[in-house]
Short mmCIF file of C-alpha atoms in Angstrom, two decimals:
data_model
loop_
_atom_site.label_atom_id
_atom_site.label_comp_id
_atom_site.label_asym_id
_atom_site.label_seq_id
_atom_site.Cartn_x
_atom_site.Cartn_y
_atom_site.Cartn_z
CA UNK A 162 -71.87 13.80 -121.12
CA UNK A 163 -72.06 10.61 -118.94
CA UNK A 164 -74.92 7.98 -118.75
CA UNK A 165 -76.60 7.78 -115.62
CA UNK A 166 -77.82 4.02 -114.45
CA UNK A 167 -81.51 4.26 -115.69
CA UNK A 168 -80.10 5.72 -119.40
CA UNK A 169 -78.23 3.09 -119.91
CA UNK A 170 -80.74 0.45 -119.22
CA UNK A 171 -83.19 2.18 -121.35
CA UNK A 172 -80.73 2.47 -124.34
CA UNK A 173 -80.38 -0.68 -124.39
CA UNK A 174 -83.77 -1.87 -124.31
CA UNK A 175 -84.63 0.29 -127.04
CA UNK A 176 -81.93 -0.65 -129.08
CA UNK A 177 -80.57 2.76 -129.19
CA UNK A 178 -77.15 4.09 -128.96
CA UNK A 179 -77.69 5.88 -126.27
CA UNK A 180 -80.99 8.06 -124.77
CA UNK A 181 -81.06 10.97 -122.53
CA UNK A 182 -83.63 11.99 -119.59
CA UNK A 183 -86.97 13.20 -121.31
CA UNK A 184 -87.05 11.26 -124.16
CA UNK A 185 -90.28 9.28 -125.13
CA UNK A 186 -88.67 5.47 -125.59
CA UNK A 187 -90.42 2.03 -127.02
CA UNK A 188 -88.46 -0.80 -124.75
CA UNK A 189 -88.62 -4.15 -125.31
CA UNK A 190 -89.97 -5.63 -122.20
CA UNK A 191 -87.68 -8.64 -119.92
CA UNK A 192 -90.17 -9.84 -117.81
CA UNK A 193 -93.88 -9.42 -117.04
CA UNK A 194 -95.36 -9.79 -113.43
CA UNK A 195 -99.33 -9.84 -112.59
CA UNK A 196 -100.19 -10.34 -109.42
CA UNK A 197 -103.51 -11.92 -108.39
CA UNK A 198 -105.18 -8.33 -107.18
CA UNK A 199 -104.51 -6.47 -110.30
CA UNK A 200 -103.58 -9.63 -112.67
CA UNK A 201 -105.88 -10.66 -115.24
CA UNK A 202 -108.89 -10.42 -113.60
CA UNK A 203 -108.77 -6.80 -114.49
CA UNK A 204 -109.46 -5.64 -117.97
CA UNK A 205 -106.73 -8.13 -119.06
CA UNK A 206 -108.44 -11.25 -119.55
CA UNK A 207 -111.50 -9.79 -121.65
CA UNK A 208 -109.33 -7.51 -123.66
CA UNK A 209 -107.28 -10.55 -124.39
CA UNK A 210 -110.25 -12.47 -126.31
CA UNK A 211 -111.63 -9.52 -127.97
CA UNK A 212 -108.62 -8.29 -129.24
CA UNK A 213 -108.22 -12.57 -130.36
CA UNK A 214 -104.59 -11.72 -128.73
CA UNK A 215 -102.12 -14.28 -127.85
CA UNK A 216 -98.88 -13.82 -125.16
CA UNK A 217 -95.80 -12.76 -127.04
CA UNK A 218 -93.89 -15.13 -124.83
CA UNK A 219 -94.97 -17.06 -121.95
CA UNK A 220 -91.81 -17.68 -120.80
CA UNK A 221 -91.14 -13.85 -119.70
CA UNK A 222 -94.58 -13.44 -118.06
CA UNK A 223 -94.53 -14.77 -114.47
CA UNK A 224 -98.05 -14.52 -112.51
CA UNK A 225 -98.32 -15.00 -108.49
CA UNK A 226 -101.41 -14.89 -106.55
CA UNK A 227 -100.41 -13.01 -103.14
CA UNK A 228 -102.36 -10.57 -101.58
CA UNK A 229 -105.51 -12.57 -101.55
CA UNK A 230 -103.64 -15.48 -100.11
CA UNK A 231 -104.70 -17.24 -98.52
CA UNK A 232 -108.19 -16.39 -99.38
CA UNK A 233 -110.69 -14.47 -96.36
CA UNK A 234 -113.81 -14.14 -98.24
CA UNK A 235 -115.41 -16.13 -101.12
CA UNK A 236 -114.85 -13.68 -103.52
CA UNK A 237 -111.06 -13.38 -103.17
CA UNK A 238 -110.69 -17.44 -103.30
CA UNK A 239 -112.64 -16.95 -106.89
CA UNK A 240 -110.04 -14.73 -108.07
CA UNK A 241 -107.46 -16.30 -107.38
CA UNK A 242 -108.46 -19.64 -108.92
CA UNK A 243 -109.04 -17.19 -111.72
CA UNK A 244 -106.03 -16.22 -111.98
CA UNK A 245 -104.54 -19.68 -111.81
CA UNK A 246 -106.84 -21.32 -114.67
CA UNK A 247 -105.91 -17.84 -116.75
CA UNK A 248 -101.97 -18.83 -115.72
CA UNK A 249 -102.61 -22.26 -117.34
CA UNK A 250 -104.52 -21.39 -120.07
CA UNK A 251 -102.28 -19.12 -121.69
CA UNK A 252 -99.18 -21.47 -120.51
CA UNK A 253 -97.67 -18.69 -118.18
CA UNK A 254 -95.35 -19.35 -115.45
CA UNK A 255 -97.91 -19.35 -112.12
CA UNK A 256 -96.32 -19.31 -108.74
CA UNK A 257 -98.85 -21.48 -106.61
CA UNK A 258 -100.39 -19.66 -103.83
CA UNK A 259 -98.37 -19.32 -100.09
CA UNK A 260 -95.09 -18.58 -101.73
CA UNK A 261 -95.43 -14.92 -100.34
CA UNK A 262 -95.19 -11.67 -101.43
CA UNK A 263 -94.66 -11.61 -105.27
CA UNK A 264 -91.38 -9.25 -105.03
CA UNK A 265 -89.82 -11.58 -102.97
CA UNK A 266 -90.79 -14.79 -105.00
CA UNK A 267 -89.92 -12.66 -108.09
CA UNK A 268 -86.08 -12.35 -106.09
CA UNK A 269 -85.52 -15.62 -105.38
CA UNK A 270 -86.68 -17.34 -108.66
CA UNK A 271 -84.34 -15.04 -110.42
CA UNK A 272 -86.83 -13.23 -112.57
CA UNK A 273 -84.88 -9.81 -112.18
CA UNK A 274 -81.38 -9.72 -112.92
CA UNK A 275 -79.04 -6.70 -113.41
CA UNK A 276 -79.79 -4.45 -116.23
CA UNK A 277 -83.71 -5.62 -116.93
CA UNK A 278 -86.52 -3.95 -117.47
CA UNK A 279 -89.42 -5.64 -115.57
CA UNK A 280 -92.72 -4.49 -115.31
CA UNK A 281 -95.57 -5.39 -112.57
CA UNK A 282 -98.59 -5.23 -111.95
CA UNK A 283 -97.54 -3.22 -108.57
CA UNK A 284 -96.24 -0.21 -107.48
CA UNK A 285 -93.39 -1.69 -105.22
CA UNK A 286 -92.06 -3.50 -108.32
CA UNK A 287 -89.30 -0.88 -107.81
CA UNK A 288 -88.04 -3.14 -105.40
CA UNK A 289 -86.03 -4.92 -108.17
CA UNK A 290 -83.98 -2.05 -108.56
CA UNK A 291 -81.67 -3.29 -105.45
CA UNK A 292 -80.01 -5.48 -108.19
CA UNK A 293 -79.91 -3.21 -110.86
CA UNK A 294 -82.86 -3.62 -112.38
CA UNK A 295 -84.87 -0.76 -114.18
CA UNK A 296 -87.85 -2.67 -112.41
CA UNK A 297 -91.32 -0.06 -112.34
CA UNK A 298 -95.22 -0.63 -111.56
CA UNK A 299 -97.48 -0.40 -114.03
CA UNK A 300 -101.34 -0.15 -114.55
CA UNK A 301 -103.81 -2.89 -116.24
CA UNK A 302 -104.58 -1.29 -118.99
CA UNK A 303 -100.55 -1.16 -119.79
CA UNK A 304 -99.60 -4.61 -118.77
CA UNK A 305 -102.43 -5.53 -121.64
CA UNK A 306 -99.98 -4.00 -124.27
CA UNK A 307 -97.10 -5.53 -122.75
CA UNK A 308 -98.20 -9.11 -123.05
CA UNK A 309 -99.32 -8.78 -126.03
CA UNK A 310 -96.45 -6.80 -127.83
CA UNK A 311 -93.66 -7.53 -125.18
CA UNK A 312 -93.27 -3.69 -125.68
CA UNK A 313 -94.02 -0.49 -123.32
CA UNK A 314 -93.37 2.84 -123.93
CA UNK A 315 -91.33 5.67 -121.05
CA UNK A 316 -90.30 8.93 -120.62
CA UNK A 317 -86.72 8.15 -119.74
CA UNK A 318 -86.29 9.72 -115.89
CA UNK A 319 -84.30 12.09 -114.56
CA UNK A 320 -82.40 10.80 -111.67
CA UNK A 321 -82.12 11.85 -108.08
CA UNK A 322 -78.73 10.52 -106.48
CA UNK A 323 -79.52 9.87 -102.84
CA UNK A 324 -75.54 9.35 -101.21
CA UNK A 325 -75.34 7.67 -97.97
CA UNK A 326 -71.85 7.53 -95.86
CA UNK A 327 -70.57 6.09 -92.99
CA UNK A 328 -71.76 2.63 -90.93
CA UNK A 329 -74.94 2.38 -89.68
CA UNK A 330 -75.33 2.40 -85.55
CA UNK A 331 -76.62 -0.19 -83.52
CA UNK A 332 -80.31 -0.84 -83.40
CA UNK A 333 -80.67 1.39 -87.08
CA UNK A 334 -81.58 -0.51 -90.43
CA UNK A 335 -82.13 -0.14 -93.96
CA UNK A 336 -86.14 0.78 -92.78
CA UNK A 337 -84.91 4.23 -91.38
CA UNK A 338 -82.39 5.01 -94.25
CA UNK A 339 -85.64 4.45 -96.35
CA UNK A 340 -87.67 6.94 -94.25
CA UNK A 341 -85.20 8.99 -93.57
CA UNK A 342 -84.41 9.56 -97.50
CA UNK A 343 -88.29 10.09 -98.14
CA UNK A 344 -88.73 12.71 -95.54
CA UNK A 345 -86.39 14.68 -97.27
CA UNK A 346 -87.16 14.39 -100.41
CA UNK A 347 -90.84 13.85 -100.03
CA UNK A 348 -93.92 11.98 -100.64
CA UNK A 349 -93.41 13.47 -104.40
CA UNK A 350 -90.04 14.61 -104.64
CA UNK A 351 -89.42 12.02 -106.78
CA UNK A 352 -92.37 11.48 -109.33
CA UNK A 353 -91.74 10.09 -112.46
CA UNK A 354 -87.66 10.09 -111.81
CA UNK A 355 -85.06 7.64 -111.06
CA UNK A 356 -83.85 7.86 -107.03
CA UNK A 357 -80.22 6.23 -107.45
CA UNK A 358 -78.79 4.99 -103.88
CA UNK A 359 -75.19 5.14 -103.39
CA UNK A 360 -72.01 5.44 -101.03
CA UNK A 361 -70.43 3.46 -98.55
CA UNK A 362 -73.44 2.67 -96.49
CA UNK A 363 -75.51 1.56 -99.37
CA UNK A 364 -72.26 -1.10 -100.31
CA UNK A 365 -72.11 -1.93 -97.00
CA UNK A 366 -75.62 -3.55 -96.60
CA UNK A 367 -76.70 -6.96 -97.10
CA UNK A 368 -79.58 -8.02 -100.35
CA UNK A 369 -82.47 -8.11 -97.33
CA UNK A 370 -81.54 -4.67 -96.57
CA UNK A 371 -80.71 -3.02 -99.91
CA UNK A 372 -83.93 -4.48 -101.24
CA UNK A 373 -86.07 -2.58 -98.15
CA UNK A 374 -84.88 0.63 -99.88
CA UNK A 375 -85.42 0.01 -103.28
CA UNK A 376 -89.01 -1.05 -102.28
CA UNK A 377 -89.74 1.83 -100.87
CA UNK A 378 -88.85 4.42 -103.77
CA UNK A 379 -92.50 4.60 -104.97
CA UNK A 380 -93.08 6.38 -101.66
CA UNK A 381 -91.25 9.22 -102.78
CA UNK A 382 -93.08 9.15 -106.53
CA UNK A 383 -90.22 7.20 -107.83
CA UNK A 384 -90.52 5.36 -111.41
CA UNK A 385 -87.72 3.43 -110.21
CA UNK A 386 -85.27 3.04 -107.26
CA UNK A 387 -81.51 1.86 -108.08
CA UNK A 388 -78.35 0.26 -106.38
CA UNK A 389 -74.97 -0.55 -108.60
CA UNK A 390 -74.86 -4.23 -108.68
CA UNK A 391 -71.61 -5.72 -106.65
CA UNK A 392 -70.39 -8.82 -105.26
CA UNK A 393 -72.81 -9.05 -102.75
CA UNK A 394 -75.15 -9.48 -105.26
CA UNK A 395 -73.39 -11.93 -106.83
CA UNK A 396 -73.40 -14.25 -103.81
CA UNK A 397 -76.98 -13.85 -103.90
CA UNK A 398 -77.47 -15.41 -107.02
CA UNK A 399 -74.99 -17.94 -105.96
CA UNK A 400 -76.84 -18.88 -102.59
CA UNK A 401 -79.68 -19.07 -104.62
CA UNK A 402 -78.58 -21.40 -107.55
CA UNK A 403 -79.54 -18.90 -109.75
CA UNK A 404 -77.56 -18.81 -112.73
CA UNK A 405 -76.78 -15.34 -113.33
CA UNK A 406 -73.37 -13.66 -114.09
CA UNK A 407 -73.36 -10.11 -112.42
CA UNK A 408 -71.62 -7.25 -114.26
CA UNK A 409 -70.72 -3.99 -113.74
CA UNK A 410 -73.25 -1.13 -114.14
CA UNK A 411 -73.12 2.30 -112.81
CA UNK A 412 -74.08 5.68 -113.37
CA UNK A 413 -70.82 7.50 -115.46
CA UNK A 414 -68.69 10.09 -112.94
CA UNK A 415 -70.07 12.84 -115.13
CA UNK A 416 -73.60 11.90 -115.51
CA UNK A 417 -76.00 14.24 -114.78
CA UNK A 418 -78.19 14.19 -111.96
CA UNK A 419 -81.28 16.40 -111.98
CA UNK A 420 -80.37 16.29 -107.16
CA UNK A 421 -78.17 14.69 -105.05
CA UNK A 422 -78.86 14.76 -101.39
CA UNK A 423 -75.97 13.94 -98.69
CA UNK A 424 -77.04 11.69 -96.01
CA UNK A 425 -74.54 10.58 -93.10
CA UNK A 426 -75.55 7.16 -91.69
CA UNK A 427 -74.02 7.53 -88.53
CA UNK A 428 -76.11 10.39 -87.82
CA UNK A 429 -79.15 8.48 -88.14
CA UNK A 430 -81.29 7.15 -85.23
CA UNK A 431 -84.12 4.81 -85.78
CA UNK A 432 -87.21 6.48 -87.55
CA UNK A 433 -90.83 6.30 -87.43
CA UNK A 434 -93.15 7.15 -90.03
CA UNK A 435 -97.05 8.63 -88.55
CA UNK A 436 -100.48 8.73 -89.71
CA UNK A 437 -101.29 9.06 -92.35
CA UNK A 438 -98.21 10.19 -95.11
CA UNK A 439 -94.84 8.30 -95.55
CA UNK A 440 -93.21 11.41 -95.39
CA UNK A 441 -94.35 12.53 -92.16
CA UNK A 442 -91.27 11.15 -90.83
CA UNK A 443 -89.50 12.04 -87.10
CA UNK A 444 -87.01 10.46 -84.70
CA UNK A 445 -88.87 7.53 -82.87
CA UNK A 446 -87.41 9.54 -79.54
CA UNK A 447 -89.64 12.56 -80.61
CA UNK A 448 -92.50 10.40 -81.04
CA UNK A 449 -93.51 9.89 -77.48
CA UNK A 450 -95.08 7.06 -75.97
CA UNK A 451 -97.73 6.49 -78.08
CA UNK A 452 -99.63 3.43 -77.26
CA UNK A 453 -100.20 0.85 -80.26
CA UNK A 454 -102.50 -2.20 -80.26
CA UNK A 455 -100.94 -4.01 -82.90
CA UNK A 456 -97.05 -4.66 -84.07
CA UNK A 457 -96.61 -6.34 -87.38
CA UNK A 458 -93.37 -7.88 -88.63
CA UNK A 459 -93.70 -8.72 -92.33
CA UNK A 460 -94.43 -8.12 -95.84
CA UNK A 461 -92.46 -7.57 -99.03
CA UNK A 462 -90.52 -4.61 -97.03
CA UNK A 463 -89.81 -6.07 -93.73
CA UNK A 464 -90.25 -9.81 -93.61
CA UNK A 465 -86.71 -10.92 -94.80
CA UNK A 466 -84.47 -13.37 -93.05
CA UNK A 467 -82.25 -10.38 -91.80
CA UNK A 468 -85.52 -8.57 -90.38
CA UNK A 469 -86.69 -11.75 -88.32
CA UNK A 470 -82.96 -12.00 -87.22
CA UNK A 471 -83.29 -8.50 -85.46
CA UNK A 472 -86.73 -8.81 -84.27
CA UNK A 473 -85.81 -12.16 -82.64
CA UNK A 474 -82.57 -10.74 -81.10
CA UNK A 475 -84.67 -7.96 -79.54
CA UNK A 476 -87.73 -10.15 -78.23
CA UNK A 477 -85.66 -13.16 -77.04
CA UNK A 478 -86.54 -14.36 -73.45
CA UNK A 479 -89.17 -11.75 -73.26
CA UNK A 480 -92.84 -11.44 -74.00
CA UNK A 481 -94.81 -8.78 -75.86
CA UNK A 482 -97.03 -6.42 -74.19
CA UNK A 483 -100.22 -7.85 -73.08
CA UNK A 484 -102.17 -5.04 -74.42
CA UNK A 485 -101.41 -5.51 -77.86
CA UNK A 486 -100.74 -8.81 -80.40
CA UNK A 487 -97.99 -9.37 -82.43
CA UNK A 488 -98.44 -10.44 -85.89
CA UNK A 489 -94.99 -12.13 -87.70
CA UNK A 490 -95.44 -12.60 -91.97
CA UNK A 491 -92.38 -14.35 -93.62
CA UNK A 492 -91.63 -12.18 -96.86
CA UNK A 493 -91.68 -15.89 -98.65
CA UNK A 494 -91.99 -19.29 -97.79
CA UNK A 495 -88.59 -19.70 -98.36
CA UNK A 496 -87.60 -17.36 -95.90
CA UNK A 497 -90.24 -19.22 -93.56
CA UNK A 498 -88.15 -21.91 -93.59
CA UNK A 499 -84.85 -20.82 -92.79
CA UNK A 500 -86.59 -19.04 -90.11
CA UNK A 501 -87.82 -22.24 -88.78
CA UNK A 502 -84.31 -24.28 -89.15
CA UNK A 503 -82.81 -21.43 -87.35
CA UNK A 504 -85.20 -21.19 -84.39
CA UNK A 505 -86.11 -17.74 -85.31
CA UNK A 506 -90.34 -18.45 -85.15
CA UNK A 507 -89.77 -20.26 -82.30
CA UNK A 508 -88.67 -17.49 -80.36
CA UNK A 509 -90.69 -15.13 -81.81
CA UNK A 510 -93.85 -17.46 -80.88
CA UNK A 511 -92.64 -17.91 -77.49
CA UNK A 512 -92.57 -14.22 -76.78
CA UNK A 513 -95.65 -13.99 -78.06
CA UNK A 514 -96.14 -13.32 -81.74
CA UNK A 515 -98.35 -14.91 -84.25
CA UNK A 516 -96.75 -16.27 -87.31
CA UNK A 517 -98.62 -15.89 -90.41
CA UNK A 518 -98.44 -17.58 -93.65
CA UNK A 519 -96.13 -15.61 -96.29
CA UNK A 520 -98.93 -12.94 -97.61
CA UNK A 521 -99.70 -9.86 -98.29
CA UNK A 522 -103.05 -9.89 -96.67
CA UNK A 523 -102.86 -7.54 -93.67
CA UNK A 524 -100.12 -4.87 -95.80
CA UNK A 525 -103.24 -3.48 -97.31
CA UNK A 526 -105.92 -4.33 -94.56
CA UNK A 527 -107.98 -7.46 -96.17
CA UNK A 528 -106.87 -10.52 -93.97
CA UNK A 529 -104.74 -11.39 -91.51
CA UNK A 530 -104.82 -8.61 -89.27
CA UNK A 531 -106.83 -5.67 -89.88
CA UNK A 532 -107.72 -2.87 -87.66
CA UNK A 533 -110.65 -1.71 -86.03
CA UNK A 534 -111.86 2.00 -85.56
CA UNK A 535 -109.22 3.64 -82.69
CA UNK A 536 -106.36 0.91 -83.25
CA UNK A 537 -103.02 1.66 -84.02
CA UNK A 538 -100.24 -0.12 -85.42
CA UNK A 539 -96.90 -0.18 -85.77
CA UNK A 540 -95.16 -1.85 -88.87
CA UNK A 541 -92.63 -2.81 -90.81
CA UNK A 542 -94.42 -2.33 -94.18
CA UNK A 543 -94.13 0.55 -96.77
CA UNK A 544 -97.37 2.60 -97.05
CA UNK A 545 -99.55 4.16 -93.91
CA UNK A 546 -102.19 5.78 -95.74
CA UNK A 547 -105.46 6.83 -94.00
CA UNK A 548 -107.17 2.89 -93.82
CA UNK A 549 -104.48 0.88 -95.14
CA UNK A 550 -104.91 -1.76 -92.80
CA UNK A 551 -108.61 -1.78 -92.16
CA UNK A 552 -110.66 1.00 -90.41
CA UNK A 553 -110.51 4.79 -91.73
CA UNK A 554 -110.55 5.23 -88.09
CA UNK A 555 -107.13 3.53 -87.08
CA UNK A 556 -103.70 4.77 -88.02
CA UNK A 557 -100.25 2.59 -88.96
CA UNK A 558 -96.77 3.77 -87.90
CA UNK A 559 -94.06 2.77 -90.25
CA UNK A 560 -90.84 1.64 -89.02
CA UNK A 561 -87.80 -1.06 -88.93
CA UNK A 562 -88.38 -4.20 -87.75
CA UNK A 563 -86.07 -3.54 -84.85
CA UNK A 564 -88.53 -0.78 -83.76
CA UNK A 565 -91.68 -2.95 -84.37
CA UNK A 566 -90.01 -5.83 -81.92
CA UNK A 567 -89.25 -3.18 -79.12
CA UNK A 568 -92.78 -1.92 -79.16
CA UNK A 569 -94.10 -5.20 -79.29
CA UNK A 570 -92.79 -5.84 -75.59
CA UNK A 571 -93.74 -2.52 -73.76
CA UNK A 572 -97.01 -1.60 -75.85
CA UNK A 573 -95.81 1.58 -77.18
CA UNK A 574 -93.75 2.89 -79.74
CA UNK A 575 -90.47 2.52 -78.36
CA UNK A 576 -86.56 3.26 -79.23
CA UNK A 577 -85.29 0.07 -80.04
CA UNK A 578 -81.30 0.33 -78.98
CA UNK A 579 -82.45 0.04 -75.16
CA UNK A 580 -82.70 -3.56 -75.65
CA UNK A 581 -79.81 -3.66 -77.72
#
């Protein structure tokens, strides 16, 4: 019997022959990420001295204060000083604050590569899986054991094979083929297994997209999301001077997959996600004119080069809806700066918008842009729970940043191809 993508991973970081979905696995660990919300100021740091444990190797542990960047209240600037002075005591690799989102940062430093297992300190650490990764969230108390053994143990997954075909129309993105594949499978469809993205459309996408979908497998109960590594992600090492050698990795013809699903792209139309489940998906066209008092472009989902590209294409020469403000969050600062070269900001500020440092403050409702009670937002982040972004009162559409830009100029949530 074949291997499927995650098996082989897992074999290999267990230095096993080969493993099989179900089994209970020690893997040695690639890399370590903490963030600064659930990084050592959480159980780690204490644990650490009373257990009188040291790192078992600074140089896979990378730390990166971003949610609480840059600090709102006195109490988040504490921790994340913190969590800088832990970074430097234990002679970790610390990502100084404003970089943005720590996904991102984790992407273009090069910390996930194809065929690693990387562990966070976050549920959307999945996102890694866009390069092949077997990249998964994981709680304090686990991360403890981890940097002090460089070990973790899983169940290996079963894996879901999620097959997209055909070319994506004008005005859809990698945001809907997200949503689209959650509504189906469902806000736990996927717990504790493996959702493996394939087909044409998949190859056909560009890193900022692939990595949108990848992001997002948590939302479906995902221990990790997974794309074959290719060329393109080759050239995305390249552009990035990260030294990296990309090989091939795949799930074998005759693995076995526990579902697949058939999805054809070019039956797709953009896709909104409403209060207050990620899986309580429709067409935006069978949404209705709902009126929204706040469009955000950003985060570790939808703030990507390739997202600002579309949202600038849409709002150029025209201004957002005066009944509502526009908030714009680079996924990095790196990404802030191409943005800038390429006039990007410029006309998204011009129509309108506010641009925001890189952070992950107003994602999760505690800076930059929270809601008050009877607001509603639309956004092109991953999670709409019942007071994500502030108020238990308010509610948060999900959607692609092409979406988010359209409803941005007429107030409401709005189909994006007309302005396309």
């Amino acid at each position: 019997m074949g291997k499927t993508m995650s098996e082989k991973i897992l074999a290999r970081a267990a230095g096993l022959d080969e493993v099989k979905a179900g089994d209970i696995v020690w893997v040695n660990v690639d890399v370590a990420m903490m963030d600064d919300i659930l990084g050592p100021r959480v159980q780690i740091a204490e644990k650490m001295k009373q257990l009188q444990a040291s790192v078992w190797n600074p140089d896979k542990v990378v730390i990166i204060s971003d949610h609480y960047t840059p600090p709102a209240t006195i109490q988040q600037a504490d921790i994340v000083k913190f969590t800088r002075d832990w970074a430097k005591e234990y002679g970790i690799k610390y990502y100084y604050e404003f970089l943005g989102p720590c996904h991102q940062v984790m992407m273009e430093k090069g910390h996930i590569v194809p065929g690693a297992v990387v562990m966070g300190t976050d549920s959307h650490t999945c996102m890694g899986g866009a390069v092949g990764a077997f990249s998964t969230g994981v709680g304090s108390t686990e991360m403890l054991g981890i940097l002090a053994t460089g070990k973790t143990w899983l169940r290996v997954p079963e894996t879901i094979q999620a097959v997209w075909t055909g070319i994506l129309l004008n005005g859809v993105m990698a945001k809907d083929i997200s949503l689209r594949t959650i509504k189906e499978i469902g806000h736990a469809g996927a717990t504790y297994k493996a959702v493996e993205y394939v087909g044409e459309t998949i190859r056909n996408l560009s890193i900022d997209e692939r990595l949108c979908i990848t992001n997002m497998a948590v939302e479906m109960g995902a221990k990790a999301g997974l794309m074959e590594p290719d060329e393109t992600v080759q050239a995305y090492y390249d552009a990035h001077d990260i030294d990296c050698v990309v090989k091939p990795l795949s799930s074998d013809e005759d693995a076995m997959f526990c579902q697949t699903y058939l999805f054809d792209a070019e039956k797709l139309t953009p896709q909104v996600a409403c209060p207050h489940e990620v899986d309580n998906v429709s067409d935006v066209t069978d949404v209705g004119k709902q009126k929204i008092q706040q469009a955000y472009l950003g985060s570790c989902t939808g703030g990507r080069y390739h997202d600002l590209a579309v949202a600038a294409q849409i709002l150029k020469g025209k201004k957002i809806s005066r009944n509502l403000r526009m908030l714009v969050s680079p996924a990095s600062q790196h990404i802030w700066k191409q943005a800038e070269r390429d006039g990007l900001l410029a006309i998204l500020a011009e129509a309108g918008a506010t641009i925001l440092a890189p952070t992950c403050g107003a994602c999760l409702g505690v800076h930059s842009g929270i809601l008050g009670e009877g607001e509603y937002c639309i956004s092109s982040t991953n999670r709409n729970f019942l007071g994500r972004m502030g108020s238990k009162k308010s509610g948060v559409f999900l959607a692609s940043p092409a979406t988010v830009a359209a409803s941005a100029i007429t107030g409401y949530i709005t189909d994006p191809r007309v302005f396309l």
